[in-house]
Coordinates of C-alpha atoms in Angstrom, one line a residue:
X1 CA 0.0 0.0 0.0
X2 CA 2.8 2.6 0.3
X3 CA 4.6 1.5 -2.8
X4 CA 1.0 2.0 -4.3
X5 CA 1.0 5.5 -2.3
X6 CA 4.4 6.7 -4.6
X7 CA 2.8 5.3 -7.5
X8 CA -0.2 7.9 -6.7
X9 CA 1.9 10.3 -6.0
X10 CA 3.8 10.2 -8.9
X11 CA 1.1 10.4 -11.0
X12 CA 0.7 14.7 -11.4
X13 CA 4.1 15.1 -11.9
X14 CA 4.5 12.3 -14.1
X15 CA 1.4 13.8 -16.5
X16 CA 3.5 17.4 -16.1
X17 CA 6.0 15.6 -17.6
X18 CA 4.2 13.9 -20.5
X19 CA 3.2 17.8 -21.5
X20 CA 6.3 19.3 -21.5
X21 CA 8.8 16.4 -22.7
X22 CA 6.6 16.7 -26.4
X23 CA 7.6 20.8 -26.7
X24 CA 11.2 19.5 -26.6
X25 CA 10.8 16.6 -29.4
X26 CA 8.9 16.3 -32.1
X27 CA 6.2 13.8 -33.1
X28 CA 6.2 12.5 -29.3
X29 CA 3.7 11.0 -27.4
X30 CA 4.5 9.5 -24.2
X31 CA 0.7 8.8 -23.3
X32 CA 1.8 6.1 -26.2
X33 CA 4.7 5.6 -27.1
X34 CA 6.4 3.3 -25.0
X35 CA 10.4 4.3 -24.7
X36 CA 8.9 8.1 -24.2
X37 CA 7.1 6.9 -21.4
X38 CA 10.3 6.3 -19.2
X39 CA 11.8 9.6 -20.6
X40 CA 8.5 11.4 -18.6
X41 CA 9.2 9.1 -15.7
X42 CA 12.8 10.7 -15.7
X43 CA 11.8 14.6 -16.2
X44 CA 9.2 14.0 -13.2
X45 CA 11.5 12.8 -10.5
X46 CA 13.0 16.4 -10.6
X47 CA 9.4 18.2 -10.8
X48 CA 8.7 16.2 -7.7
X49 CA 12.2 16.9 -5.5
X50 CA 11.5 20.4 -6.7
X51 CA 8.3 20.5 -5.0
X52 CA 9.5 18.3 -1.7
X53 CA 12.2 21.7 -1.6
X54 CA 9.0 24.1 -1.7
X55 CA 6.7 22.7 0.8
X56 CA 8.3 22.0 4.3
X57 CA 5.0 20.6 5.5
X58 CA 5.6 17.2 3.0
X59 CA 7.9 15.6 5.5
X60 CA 5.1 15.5 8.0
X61 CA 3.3 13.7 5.2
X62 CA 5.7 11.2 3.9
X63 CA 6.5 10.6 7.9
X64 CA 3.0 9.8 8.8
X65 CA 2.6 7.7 5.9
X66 CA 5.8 5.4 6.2
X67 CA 5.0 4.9 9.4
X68 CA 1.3 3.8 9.3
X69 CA 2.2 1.8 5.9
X70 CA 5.9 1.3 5.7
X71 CA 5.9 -1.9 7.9
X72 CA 8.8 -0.6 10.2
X73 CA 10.0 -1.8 13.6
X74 CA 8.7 0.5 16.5
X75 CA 12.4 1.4 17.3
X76 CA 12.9 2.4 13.6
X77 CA 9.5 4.8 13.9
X78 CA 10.2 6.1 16.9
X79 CA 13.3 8.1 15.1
X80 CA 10.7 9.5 12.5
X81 CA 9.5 12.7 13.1
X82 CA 6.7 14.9 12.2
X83 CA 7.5 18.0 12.2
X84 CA 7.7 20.1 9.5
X85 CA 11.2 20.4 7.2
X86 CA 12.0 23.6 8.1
X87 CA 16.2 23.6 7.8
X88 CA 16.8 23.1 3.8
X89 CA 19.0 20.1 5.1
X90 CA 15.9 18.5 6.2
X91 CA 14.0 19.7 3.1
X92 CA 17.0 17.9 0.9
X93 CA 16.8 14.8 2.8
X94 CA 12.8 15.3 2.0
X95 CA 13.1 15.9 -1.5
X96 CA 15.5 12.0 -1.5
X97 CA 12.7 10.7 0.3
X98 CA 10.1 11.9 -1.6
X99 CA 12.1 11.3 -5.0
X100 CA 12.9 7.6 -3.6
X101 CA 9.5 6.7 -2.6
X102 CA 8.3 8.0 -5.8
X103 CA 10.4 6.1 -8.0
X104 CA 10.0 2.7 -6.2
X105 CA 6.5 3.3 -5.5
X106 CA 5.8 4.4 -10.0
X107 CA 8.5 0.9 -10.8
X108 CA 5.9 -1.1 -9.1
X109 CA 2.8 0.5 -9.6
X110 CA 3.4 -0.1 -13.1
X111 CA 4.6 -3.9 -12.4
X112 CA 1.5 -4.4 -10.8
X113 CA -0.7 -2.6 -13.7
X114 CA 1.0 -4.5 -16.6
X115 CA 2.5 -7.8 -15.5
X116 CA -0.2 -9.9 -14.0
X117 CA -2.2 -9.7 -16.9
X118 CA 0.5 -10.8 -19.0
X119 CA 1.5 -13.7 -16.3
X120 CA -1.9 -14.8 -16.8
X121 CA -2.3 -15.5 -20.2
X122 CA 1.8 -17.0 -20.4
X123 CA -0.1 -19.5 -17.9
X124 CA -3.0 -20.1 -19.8
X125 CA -1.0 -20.4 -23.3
X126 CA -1.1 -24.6 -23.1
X127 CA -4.5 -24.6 -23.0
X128 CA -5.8 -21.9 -25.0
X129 CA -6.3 -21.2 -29.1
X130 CA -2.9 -21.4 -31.2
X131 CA -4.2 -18.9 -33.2
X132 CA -5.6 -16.0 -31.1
X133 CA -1.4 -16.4 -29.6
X134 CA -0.4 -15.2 -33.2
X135 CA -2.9 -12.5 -33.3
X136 CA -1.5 -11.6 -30.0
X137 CA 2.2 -11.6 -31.1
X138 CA 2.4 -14.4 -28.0
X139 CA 5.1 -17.0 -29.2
X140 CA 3.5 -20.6 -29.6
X141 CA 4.4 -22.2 -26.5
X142 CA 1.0 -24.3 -25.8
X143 CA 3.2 -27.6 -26.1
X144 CA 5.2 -26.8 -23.3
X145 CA 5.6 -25.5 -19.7
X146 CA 7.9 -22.4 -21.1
X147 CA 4.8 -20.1 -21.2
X148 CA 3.2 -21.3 -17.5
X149 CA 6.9 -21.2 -15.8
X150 CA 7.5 -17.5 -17.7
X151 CA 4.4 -16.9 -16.2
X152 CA 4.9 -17.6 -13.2
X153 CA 9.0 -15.9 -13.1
X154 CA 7.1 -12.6 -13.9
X155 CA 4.3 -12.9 -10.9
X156 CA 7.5 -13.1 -8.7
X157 CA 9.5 -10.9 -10.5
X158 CA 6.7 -8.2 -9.4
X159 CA 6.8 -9.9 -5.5
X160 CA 10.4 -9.5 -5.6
X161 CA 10.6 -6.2 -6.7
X162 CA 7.7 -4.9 -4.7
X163 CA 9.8 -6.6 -1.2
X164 CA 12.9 -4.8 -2.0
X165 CA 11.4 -1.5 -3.0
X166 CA 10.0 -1.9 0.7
X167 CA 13.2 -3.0 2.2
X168 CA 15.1 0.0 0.7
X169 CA 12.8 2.4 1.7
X170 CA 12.6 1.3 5.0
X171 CA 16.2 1.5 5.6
X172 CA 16.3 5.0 4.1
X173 CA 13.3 6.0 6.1
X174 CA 15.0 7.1 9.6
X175 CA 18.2 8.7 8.1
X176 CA 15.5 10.6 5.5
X177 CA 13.3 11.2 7.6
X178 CA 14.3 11.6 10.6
X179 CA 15.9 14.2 12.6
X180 CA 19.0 16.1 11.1
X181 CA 21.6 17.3 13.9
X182 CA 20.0 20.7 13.4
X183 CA 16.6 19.5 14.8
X184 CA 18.2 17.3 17.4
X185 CA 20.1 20.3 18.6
X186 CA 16.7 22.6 18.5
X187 CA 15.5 20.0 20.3
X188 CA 18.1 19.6 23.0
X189 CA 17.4 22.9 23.6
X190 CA 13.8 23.0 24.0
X191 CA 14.3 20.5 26.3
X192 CA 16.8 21.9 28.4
X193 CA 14.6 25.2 28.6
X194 CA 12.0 23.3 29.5
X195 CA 13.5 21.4 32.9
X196 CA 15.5 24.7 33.3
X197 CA 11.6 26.3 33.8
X198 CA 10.7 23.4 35.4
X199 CA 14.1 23.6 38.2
X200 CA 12.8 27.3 38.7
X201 CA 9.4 26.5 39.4
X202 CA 10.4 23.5 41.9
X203 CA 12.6 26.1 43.9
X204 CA 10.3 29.1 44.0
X205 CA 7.4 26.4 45.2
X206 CA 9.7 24.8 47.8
X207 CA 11.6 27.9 49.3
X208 CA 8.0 30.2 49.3
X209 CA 5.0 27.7 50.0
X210 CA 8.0 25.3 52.2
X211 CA 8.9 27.8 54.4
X212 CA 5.3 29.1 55.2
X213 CA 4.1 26.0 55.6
X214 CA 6.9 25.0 58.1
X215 CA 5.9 28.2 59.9
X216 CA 2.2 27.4 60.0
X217 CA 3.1 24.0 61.1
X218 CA 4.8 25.4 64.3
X219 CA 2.4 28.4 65.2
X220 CA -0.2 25.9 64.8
X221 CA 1.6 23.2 67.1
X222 CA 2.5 26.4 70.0
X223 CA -1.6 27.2 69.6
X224 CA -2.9 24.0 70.2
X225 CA -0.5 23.5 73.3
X226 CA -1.4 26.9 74.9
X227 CA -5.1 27.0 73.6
X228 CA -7.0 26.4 77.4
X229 CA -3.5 27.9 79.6
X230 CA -3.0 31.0 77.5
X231 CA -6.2 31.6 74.9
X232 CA -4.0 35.3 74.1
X233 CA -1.1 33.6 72.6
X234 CA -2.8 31.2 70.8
X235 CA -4.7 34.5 69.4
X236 CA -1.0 35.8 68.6
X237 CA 0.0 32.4 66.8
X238 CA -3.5 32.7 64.7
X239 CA -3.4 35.7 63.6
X240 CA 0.8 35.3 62.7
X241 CA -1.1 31.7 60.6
X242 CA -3.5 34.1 59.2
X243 CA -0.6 36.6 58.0
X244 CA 1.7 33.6 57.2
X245 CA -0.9 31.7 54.6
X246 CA -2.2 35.5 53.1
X247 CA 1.4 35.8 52.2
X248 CA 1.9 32.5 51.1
X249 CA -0.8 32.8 48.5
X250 CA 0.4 36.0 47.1
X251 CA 3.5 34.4 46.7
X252 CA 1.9 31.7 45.2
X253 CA 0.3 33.8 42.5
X254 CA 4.1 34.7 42.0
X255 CA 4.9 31.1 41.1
X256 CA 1.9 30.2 39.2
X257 CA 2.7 33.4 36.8
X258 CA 5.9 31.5 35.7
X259 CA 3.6 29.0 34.1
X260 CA 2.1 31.2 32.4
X261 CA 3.6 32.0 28.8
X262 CA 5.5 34.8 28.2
X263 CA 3.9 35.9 32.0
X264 CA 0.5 36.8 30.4
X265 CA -2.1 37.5 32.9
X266 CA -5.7 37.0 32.3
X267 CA -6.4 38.0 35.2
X268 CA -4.2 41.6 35.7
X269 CA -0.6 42.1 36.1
X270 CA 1.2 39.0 37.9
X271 CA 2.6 40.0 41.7
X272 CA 6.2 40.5 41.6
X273 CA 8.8 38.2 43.3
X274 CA 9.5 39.4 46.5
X275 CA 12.9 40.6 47.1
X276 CA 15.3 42.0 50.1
X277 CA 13.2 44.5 50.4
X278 CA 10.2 42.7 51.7
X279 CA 13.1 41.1 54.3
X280 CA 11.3 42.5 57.2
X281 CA 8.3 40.9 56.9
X282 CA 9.7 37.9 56.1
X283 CA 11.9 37.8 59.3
X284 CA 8.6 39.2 61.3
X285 CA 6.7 36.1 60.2
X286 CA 9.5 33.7 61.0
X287 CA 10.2 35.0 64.5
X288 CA 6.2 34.5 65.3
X289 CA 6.7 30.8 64.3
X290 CA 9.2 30.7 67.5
X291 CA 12.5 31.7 65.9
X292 CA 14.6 34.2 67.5
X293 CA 16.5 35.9 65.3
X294 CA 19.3 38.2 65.3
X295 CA 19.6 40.0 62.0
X296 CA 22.3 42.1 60.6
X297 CA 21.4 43.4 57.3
X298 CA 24.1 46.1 55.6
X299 CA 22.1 49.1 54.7
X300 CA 23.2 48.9 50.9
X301 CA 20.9 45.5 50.4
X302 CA 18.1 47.9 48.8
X303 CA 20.6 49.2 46.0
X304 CA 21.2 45.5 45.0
X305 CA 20.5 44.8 41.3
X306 CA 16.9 43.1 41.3
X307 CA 18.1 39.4 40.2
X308 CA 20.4 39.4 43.2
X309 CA 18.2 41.0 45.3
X310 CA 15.1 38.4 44.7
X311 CA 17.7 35.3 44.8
X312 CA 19.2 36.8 47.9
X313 CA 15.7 36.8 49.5
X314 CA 14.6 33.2 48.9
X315 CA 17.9 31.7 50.2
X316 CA 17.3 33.7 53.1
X317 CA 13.9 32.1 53.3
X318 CA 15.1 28.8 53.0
X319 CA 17.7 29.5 55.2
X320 CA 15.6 30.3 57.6
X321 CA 13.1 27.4 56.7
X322 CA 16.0 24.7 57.4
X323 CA 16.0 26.2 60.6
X324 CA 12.5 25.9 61.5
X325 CA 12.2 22.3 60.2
X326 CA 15.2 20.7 61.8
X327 CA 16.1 22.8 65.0
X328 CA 12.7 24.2 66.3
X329 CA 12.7 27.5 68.6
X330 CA 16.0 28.1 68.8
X331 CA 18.3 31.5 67.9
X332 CA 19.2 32.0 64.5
X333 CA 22.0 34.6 63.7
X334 CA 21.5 36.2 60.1
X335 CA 24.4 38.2 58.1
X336 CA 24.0 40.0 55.0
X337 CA 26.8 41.8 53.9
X338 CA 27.6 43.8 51.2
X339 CA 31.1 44.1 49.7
X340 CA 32.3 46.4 46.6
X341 CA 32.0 43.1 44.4
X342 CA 29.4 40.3 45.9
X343 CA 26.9 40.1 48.7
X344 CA 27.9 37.5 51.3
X345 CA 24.9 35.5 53.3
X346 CA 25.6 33.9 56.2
X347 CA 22.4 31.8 58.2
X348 CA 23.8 30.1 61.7
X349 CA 21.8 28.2 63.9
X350 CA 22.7 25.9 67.4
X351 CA 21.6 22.1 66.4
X352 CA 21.7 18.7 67.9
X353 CA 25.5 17.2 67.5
X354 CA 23.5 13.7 65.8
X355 CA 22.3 16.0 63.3
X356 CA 25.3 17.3 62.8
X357 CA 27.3 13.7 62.3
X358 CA 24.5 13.1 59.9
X359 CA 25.2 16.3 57.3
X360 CA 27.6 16.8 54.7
X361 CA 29.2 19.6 53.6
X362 CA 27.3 20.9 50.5
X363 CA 29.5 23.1 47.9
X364 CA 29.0 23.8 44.6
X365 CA 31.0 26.3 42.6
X366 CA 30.7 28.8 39.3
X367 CA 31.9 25.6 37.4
X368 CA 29.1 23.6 38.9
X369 CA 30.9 21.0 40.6
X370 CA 29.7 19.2 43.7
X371 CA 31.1 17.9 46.5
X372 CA 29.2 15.7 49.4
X373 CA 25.9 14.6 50.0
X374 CA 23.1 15.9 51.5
X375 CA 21.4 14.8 54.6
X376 CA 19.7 11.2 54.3
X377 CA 16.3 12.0 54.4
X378 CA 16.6 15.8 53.6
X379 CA 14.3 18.0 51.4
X380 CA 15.5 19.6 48.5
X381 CA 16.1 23.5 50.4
X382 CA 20.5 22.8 50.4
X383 CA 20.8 21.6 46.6
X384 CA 18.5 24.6 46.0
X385 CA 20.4 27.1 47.4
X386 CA 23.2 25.9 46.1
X387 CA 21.2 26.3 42.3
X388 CA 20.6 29.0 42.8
X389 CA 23.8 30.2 44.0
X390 CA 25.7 28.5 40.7
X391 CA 23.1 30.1 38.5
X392 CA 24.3 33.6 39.6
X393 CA 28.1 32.4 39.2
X394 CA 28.3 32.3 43.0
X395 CA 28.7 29.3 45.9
X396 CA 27.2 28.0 48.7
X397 CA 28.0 26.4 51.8
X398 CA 26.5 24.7 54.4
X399 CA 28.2 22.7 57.2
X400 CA 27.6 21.9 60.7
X401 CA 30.4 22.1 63.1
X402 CA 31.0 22.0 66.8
X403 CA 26.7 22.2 67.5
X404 CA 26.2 25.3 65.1
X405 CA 24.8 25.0 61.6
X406 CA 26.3 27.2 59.1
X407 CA 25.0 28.8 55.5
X408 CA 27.3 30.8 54.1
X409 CA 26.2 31.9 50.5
X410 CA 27.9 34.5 47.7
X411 CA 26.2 36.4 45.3
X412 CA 28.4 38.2 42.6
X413 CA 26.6 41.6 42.0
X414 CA 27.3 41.3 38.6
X415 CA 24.5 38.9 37.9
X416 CA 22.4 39.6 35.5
X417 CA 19.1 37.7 34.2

């Protein structure tokens, strides 16, 4: 049925051909004379590469077809592709599909037409009129088994030609049609755009909705506890929730609006992404959850260029977060500092000394190289940071020594998105 597809196919081009190959020569039909009609078969293989060249939407055809009707091995259609040919490397390889399928597909299309009639009566000659053979221009074979076996030769003459046509096309049909290092590279990159969106979306999620639910989790806990003893802090620690989860949403919103393509907004102007300057709320929030916190913040953080600035905020977050989750109420000394070249954060925090045998250093450079392993069991808040960190060509650092916890971050100010 492909085969019978090129023969189709074929067939415009090949009457184009049988109208222009007579304003060339003289007295020339190929409608009817035989020999002419392989000279129209020749001048339409190039009308039909020619028009492979022109439409780039022909390799999406000629893929969909092999692959419903070319017979091929999943592994072989899974290299196919469908997208249009829109390099003119891919339209080349198009046009040799195209001008291959064509060819094979007219060769036995024409076979099949012309010889099993012709097989039939060499099979029938034994048993059929002498005469009307002669009247044929059939050679006299009745007496013999010449006509039934030339018969028969020519029936799988057509089989044969028909199975390799097939064979050769599917062969061709991944390197033709498939993708050309162009598209593979387009595709690479899609790819990589897509997880890097992806990375983004994970962090923003985890370091924003994380740490406010971590804080919820604990003004909640301290409410419940203190609910009948103390009914005025447990008012405190609802109305901190209350502050904590209207926050959270609008940060939310934040995140959701990288989804979004190209940040359109149906519903009005997305909220921006928090930055250093919102720091005091954020450290306002925490310290309700039970956190006491001792904050040094250089006064220059609100000249910071806004990439810095919003990174800087979120690993202050998490920061703060990783606190929360894994040493409860205890003090938390916070460092920002800004020097003439980078901004240096530094998040420390007394833990248990198990917890400490359990962690790893976590570094990872401008170069992107890694060294340790995180804590068994941890989230995903230290390779985060430490993301985040690389993508601004900066490091991070977190270790835990003699019962402190220590996040040292730098930020090059030269970061730009």
């Amino acid at each position: 049925m492909h085969l019978v597809l090129g023969g189709a196919l074929l067939t415009p081009f090949f009457l184009l051909a049988a109208l222009v190959v007579p304003l060339a020569f003289d007295d020339v039909n190929p409608f009817s004379d035989f020999p002419w009609q392989f000279a129209a078969f020749a001048v339409a293989l190039p009308l039909a590469a020619l028009g492979a060249l022109l439409f780039p939407l022909l390799r999406t055809l000629e893929a969909t077809a092999a692959r419903s009707l070319c017979g091929l091995p999943a592994d072989v259609t899974a290299e196919l592709t469908e997208e249009p040919a829109d390099s003119w490397a891919a339209r080349r390889r198009t046009a040799l599909w195209f001008v291959a399928h064509l060819t094979a597909g007219g060769i036995v299309s024409g076979m099949t037409l012309a010889a099993p009639p012709a097989a039939v009566m060499l099979i029938l000659l034994p048993v059929t009129d002498p005469l009307r053979h002669e009247e044929l221009g059939w050679p006299n074979l009745a007496g013999g088994l010449l006509g039934p076996l030339t018969g028969l030769g020519l029936l799988a003459l057509v089989a044969g030609t028909t199975w390799a046509g097939g064979r050769l096309l599917a062969r061709a049909a991944p390197t033709l049609l498939g993708r050309t290092p162009a598209d593979r590279l387009a595709a690479a990159e899609r790819r990589a755009a897509d997880l890097a969106s992806r990375n983004r979306l994970a962090r923003e999620l985890h370091d924003s909705v994380g740490h406010a639910l971590s804080a919820v989790t604990l003004q909640a806990g301290a409410a419940r506890r203190v609910l009948d003893a103390d009914p005025e802090f447990a008012r405190q620690a609802l109305l901190a929730i209350e502050e904590t989860t209207r926050s959270a949403v609008a940060e939310l919103d934040t995140v959701l609006g990288l989804l979004r393509a190209d940040g359109d907004d149906p519903a009005g102007a997305p909220v921006p992404a928090p930055a250093l300057d919102a720091l005091d709320a954020l450290l306002d929030r925490t310290r309700a959850a039970g956190l006491h916190i001792d904050a040094d913040v250089d006064d220059g953080c609100g000249r910071l260029p806004p990439l810095v600035s919003r990174e800087a905020y979120r690993i202050v977050q998490e920061g703060l977060s990783n606190a929360l989750r894994h040493a409860g109420a205890v003090p938390v000394r916070l460092r920002i500092a800004l020097d003439a070249d980078e901004l240096r954060i530094t998040v420390e925090n007394p833990v248990q000394r198990d917890a400490i045998q359990r962690d790893k250093t976590v570094t990872v450079t401008p170069s992107g190289t890694a060294a340790g392993t995180p804590r068994p069991g941890g989230g995903r808040g230290l390779p985060g940071i430490a993301e985040r960190a690389r993508l601004l060509g900066g490091e991070a650092r977190a270790a835990g020594r003699d019962g402190v916890w220590r996040l040292t971050v730098r930020l090059p100010l030269g970061a730009s998105r």
